XYZ file of C-alpha atoms in Angstrom:
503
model
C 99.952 80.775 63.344
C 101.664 81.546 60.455
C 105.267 81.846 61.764
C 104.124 77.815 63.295
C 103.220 76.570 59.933
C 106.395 78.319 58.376
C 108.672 76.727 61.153
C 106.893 73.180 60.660
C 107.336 73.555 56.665
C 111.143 74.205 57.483
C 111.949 71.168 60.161
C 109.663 68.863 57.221
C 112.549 69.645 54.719
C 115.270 68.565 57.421
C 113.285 65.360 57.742
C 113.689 65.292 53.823
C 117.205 65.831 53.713
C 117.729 63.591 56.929
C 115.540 60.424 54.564
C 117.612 61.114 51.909
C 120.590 61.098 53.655
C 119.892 57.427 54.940
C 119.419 56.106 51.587
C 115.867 56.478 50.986
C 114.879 54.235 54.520
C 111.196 54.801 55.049
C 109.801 57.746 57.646
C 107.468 56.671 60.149
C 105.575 59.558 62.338
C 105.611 59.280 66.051
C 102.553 60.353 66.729
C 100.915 62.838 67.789
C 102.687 65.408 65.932
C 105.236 63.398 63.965
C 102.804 63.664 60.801
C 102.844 67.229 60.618
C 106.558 67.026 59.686
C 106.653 64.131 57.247
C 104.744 64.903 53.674
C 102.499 62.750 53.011
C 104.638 61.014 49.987
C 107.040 60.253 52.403
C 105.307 59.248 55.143
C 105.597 54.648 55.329
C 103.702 54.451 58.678
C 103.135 55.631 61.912
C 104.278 54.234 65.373
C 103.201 55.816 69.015
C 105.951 56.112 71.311
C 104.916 58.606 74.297
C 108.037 61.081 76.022
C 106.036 59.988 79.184
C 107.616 56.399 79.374
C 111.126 57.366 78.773
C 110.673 60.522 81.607
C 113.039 60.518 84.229
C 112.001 57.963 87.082
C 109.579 56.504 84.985
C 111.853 54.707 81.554
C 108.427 52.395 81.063
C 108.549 49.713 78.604
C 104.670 50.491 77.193
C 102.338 47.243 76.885
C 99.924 48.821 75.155
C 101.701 50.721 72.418
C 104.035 47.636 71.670
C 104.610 49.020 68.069
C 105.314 45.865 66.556
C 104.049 46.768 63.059
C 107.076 48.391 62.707
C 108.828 45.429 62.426
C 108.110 44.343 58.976
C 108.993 48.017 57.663
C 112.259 47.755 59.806
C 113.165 44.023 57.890
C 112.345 45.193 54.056
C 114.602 47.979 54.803
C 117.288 47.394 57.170
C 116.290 50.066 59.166
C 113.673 53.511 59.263
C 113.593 57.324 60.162
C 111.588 57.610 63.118
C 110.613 61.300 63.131
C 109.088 63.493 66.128
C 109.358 66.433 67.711
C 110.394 68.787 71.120
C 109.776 72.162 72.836
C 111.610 74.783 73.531
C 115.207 74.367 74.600
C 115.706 70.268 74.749
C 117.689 68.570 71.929
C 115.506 66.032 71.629
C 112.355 64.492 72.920
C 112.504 62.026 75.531
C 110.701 59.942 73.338
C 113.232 59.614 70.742
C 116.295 59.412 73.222
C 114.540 57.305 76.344
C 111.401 55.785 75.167
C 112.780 53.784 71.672
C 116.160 52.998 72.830
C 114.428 51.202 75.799
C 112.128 49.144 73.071
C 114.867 48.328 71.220
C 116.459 46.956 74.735
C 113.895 44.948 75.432
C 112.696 43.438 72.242
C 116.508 42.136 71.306
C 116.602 40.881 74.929
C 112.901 39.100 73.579
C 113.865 37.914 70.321
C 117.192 37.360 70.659
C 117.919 35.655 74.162
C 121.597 35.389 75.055
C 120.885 31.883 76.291
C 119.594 30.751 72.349
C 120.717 27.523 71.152
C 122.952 27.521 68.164
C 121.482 25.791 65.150
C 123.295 22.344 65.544
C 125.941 23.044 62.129
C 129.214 21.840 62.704
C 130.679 20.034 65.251
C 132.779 19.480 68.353
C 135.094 22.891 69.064
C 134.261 25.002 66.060
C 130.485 24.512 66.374
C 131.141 25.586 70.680
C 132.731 28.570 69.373
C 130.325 29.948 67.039
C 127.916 29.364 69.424
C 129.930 31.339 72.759
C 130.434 34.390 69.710
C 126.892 34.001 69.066
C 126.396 34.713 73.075
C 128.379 37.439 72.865
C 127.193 39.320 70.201
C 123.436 39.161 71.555
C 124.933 40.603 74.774
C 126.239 43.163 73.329
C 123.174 43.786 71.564
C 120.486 43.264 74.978
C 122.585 46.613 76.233
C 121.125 49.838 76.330
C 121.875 52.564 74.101
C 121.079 55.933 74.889
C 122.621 59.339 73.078
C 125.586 60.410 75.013
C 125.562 64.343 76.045
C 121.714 63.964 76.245
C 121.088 60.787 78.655
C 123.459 61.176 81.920
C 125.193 58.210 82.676
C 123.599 57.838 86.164
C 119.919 57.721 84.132
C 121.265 55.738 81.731
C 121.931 53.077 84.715
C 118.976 53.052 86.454
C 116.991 53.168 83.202
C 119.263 49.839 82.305
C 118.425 48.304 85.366
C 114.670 48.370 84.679
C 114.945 46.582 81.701
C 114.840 42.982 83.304
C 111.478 43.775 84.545
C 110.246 44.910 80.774
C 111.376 41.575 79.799
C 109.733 39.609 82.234
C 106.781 41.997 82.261
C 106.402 41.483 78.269
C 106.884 37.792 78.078
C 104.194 37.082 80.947
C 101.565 38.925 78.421
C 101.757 35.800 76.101
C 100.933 37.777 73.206
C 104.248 37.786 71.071
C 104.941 34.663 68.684
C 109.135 35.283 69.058
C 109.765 33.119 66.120
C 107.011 34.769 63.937
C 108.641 38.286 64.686
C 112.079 36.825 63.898
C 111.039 36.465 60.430
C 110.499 39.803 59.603
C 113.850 40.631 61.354
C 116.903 38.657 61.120
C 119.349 41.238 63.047
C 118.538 42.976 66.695
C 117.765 46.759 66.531
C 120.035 49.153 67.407
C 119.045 52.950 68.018
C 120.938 56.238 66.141
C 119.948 59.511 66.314
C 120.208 62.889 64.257
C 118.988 66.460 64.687
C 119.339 69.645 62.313
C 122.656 69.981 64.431
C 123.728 66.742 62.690
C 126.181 66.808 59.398
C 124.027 64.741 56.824
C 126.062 62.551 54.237
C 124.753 62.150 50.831
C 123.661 59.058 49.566
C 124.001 57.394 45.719
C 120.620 57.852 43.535
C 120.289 54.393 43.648
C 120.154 53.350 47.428
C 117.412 56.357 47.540
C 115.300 54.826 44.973
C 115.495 51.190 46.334
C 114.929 52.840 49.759
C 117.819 50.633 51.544
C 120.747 53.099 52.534
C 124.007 52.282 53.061
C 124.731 49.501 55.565
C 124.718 51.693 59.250
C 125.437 48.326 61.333
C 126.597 44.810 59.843
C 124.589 43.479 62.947
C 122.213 45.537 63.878
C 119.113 46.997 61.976
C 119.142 50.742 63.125
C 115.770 52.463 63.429
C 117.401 56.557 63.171
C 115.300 58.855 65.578
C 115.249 62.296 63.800
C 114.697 64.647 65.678
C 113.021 67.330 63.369
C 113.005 70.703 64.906
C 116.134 72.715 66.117
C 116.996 73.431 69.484
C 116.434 77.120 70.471
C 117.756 78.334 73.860
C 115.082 79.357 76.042
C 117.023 82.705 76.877
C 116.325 83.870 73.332
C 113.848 86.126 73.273
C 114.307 86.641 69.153
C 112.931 83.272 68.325
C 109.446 82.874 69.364
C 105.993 82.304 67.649
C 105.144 86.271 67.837
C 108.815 86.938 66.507
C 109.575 88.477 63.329
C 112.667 90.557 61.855
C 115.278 88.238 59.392
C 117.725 85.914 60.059
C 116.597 82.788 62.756
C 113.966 85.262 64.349
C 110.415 84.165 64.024
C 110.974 80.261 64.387
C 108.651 78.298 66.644
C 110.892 75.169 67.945
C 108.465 72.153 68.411
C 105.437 74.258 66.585
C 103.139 71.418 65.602
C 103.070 70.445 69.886
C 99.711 70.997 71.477
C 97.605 72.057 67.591
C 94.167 71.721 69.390
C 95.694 74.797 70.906
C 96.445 77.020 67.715
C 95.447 75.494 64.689
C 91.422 75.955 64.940
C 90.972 72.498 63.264
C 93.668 72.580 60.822
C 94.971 69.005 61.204
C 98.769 67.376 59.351
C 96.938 66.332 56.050
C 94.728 69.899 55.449
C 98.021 71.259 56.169
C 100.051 69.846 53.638
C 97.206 69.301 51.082
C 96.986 73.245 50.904
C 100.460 73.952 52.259
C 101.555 76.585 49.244
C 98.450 78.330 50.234
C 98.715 78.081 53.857
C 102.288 79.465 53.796
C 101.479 82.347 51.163
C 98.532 83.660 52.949
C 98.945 87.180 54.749
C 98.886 86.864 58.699
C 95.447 88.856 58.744
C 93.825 86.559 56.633
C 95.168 82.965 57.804
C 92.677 82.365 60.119
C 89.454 82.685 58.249
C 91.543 80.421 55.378
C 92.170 77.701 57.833
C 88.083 78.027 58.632
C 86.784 77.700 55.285
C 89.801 74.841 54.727
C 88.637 73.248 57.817
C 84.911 73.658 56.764
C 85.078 72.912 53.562
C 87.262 69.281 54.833
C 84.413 68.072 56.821
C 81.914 68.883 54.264
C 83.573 66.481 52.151
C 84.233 64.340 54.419
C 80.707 63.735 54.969
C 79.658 63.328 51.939
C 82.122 60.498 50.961
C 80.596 58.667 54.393
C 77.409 59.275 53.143
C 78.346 57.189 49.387
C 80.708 54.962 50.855
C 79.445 53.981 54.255
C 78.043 50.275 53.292
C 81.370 49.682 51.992
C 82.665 50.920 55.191
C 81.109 47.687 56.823
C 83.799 45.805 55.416
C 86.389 47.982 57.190
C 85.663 46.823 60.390
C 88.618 44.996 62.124
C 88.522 42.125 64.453
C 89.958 42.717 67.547
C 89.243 39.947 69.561
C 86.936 36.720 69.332
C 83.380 38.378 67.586
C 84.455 42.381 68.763
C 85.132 44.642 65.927
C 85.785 48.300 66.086
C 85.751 50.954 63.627
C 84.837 54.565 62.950
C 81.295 55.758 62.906
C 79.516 56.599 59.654
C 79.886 60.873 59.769
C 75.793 60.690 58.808
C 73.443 60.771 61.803
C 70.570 59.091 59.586
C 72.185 56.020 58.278
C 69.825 53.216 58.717
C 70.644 50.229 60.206
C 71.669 48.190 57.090
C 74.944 50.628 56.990
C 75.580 49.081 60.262
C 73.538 46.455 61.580
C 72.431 43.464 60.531
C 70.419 40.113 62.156
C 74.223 39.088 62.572
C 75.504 41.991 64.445
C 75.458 43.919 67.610
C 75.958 47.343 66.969
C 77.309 49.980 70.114
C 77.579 53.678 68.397
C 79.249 55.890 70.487
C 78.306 58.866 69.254
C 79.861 62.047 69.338
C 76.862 64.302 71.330
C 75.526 64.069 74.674
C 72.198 61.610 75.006
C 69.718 60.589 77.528
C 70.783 57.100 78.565
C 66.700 56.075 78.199
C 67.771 56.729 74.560
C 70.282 54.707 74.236
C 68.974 51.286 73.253
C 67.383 51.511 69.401
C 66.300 47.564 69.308
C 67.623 44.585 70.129
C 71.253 44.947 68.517
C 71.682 48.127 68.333
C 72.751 50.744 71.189
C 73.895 54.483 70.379
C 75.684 56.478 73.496
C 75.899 59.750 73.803
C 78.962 60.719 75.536
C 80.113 64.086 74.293
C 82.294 65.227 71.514
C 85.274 66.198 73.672
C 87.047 63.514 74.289
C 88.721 63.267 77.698
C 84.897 64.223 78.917
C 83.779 61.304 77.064
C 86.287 59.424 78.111
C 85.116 59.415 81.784
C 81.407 59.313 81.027
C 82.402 55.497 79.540
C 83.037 54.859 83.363
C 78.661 54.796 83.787
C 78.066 53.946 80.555
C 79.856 50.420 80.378
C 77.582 48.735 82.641
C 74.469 49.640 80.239
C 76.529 48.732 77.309
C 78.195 45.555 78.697
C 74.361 44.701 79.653
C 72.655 45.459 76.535
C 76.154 43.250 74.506
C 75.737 40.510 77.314
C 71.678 39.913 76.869
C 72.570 40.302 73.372
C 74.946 36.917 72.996
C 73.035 35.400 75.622
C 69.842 35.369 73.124
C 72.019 34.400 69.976
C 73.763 31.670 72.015
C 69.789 30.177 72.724
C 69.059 30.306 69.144
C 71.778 28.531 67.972
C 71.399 25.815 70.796
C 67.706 25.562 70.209
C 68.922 25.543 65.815
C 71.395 22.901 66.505
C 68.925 20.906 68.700
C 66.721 20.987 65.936
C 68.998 20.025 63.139
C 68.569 22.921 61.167
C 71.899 24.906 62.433
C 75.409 24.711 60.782
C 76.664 23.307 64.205
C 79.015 25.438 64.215
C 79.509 25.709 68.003
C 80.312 29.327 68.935
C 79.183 30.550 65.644
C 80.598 33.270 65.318
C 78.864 34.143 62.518
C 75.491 34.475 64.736
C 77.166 36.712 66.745
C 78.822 39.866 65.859
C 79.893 42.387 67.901
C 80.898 45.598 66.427
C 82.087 48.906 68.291
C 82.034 52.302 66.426
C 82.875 55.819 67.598
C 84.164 58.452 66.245
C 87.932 57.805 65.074
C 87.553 53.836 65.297
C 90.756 54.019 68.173
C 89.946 55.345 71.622
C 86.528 54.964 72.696
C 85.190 51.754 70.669
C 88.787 50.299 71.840
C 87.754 50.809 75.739
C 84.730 49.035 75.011
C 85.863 46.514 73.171
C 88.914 45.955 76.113
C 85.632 45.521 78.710
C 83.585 43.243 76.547
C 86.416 41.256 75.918
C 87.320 40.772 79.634
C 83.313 39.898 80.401
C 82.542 37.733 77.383
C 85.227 36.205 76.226
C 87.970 33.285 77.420
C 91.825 33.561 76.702
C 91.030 31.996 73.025
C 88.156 34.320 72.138
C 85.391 32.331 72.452
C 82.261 33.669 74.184
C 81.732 32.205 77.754
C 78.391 33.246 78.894
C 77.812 35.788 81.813
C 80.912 36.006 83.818
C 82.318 32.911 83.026
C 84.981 34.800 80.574
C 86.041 36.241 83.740
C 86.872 33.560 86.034
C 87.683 30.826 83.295
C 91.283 31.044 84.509
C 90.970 29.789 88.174
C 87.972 32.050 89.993
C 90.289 35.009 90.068
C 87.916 37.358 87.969
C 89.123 40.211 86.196
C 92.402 41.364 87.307
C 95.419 43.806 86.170
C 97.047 41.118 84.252
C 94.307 40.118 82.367
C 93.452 43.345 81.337
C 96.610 44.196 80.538
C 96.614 40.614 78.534
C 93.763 41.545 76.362
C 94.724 45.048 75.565
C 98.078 44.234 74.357
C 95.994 41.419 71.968
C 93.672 43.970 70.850
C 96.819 46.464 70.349
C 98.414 43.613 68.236
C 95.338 43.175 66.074
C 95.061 46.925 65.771
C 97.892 48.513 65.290
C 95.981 51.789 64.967
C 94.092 51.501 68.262
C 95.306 54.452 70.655
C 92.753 54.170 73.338
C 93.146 57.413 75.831
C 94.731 56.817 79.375
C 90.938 58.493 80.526
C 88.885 55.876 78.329
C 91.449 53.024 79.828
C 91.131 54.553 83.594
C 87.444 54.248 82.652
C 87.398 50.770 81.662
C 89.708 49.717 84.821
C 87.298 51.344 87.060
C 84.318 49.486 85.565
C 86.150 46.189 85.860
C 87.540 46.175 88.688
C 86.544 48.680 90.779
């Protein structure tokens, strides 16, 4: 462990240098293990970006991690350092030269169509030939840039010739407002990449401090994908986690990759909130250091929930129509009020296993018990969503009575849907995967294309009798993905809620 965390402080001081370098641009962490090598000072944001889409034969254009949050970050700044990781013996992770490159693709291709009217200045000839330069430039901008020497030209091709289908694939979602998204960009995106490999040019006091670098592009914003850890040949037997001796020996390339494997709960911010310690701790005794740091971590982390957790209420984040989601209170007792009122639905999904006769507390509020690991929980949501999406459906069915029978009596707001009357809200343990799943299948049973609540399966087959398909699923995950940035619902809990759905 200790040779890890030593070879994860030294690729977070490349990142520093790399930041620097670029004039002070903002560092976003690809997650998962981005954050270990940004400090937390540093850090402006994080952004999800999986090697798995950019793999060869797969170059995916993700619908659920569309990332746009980034885009605001990217504007301010003309640019950002988009840092992540790779193992043993690659230059860089596919992520960083596959995965982003292809967003950038297909978002210019999005945002900036080649076909774009010009905006009617001028006249006759010279007006026709801004516009044709206009053309050109966004064509040169909807091509695909990948890092030469680490993307083959015949990948590079077929990965290109995808990209059409990204397009079309993105726009039939629905979900992007391209004039909206203009206005935190005014220039396409174009991809650059560095690695410790990479000779890093200083930049002026100044441009650090305003964090906007020197100009990289006239034309382009660039989003810089550091990679942060150097490449170590896989031959070499002198570098490796049990290495030691001087020199390079003893340097884990990648190290942070896979920590529920070797950290023993040590996560990115106990790391570098005790990082001096961590790294100045003897080999024999930086286990039971990381146990009592871990320990004493959740300790206080519960008690904070514990003071703060009526507060937390307000935390919850609309997702779509009356769904909210957001992490469970760490305190097994709180009473309702923390959680619940006459307003809400609650659904806890709590993080031990429960008897399903259990599960319902009263009439808006159900706590499931589906295991603290998570890919097992993750495919116990397959059984549970039917009691859930039950208990949710009676639920709105009773609320939408009361305010019919209110209205008919002339003592309700009518309001119509009322949202107010009806609250959904979704907790589990992080406030991403699980609640997300569920909030994905109550959305697709309760809820029509503008988020109001159609009773029993009416959500469903508003559009035409087709019921719940793979496009509309897809639809309302990439809205709850754009309301929640955050979200980063599990391909098990998303399997989980296909499988309910659909069959």
């Amino acid at each position: 462990m200790a040779i890890r965390l030593r070879s994860i402080r030294r690729d977070a001081d490349f990142v520093e240098a790399a930041a620097r370098a670029f004039g002070g641009r903002p560092v976003v962490a690809n997650e998962r293990c981005g954050s270990w090598y940004v400090a937390p000072g540093r850090r402006a944001g994080s952004a999800y970006f999986k090697s798995t889409d950019g793999h060869a034969g797969q170059w995916n254009f993700s619908a659920r991690r569309l990332n746009l949050q980034l885009l605001p970050l990217i504007g301010r700044h003309d640019g950002c350092v988009l840092v992540d990781s790779t193992r043993r013996g690659k230059r860089m992770p596919d992520a960083l030269s596959k995965t982003v490159p292809i967003w950038c693709c297909v978002l210019n291709r999005v945002l900036f169509p080649a076909d774009a009217d010009g905006d009617g200045d001028g006249d006759g000839e010279e007006e026709e030939k801004k516009d044709r330069a206009d053309a050109a430039a966004r064509r040169y901008h909807h091509a695909l840039y990948t890092p030469p020497g680490v993307v083959s030209p015949s990948e590079h091709a077929r990965a290109e010739a995808r990209i059409p289908e990204h397009v079309a694939a993105l726009r039939a979602l629905g979900v992007l407002d391209a004039a909206a998204l203009r206005r935190h960009i005014s220039k396409p995106l174009r991809p650059v990449w560095v690695t410790p490999d990479s000779p890093l040019a200083s930049s002026s006091p100044e441009e650090e401090s305003a964090g906007v670098g020197a100009v990289i592009f006239e034309d382009a914003h660039p989003v810089i994908c550091c990679t942060s850890s150097r490449r170590v040949d896989p031959d070499d037997d002198d570098d490796d986690d049990g290495g030691g001796g001087g020199g390079e020996a003893g340097y884990v390339q990648g190290a942070a990759d896979d920590a529920e494997n070797w950290a023993l709960g040590l996560t990115a911010p106990l790391f570098w909130a005790h990082a001096d310690a961590l790294l100045a701790a003897p080999e024999a005794e930086l286990p039971d250091l990381v146990r009592a740091l871990v320990a004493a971590d959740r300790t206080a982390a519960a008690a904070a929930a514990v003071e703060t957790r009526e507060e937390e209420e307000d935390d919850a984040l609309c997702v779509a129509g009356c769904i909210y989601v957001r992490r469970l209170p760490a305190s097994r007792d709180d009473d309702d009020k923390a959680m619940t009122t006459t307003m809400t639905c609650t659904v806890a999904l709590v993080p031990r296993t429960t008897d399903r006769d259990t599960w319902a507390r009263g009439p808006a509020r159900i706590e499931v018990g589906l295991g603290a690991q998570p890919k097992l929980a993750g495919r116990r949501l397959r059984a549970a969503l039917g009691v859930i999406c039950d208990f949710v459906g009676a639920y709105l069915a009773q609320r939408r009575r009361q305010q019919q029978q209110s209205d008919d009596d002339g003592s309700g707001s009518g309001g119509g849907d009322g949202d107010g009357l009806k609250r959904v809200l979704v907790a589990c343990e992080t406030g991403r995967d699980l609640s997300v799943g569920v909030a994905l299948a109550l959305a697709c049973r309760f809820l029509d294309d503008g988020g109001r609540y159609c009773p029993g399966a009416a959500a469903a087959t508003a559009g035409g009798g087709r019921g719940v398909t793979k496009a509309l699923v897809r639809t309302r995950l990439a809205r709850i993905m754009l309301a929640s940035p955050d979200a980063n619902p599990s391909r098990t809990t998303l399997q989980s809620v296909n499988s309910y759905l659909m069959g």
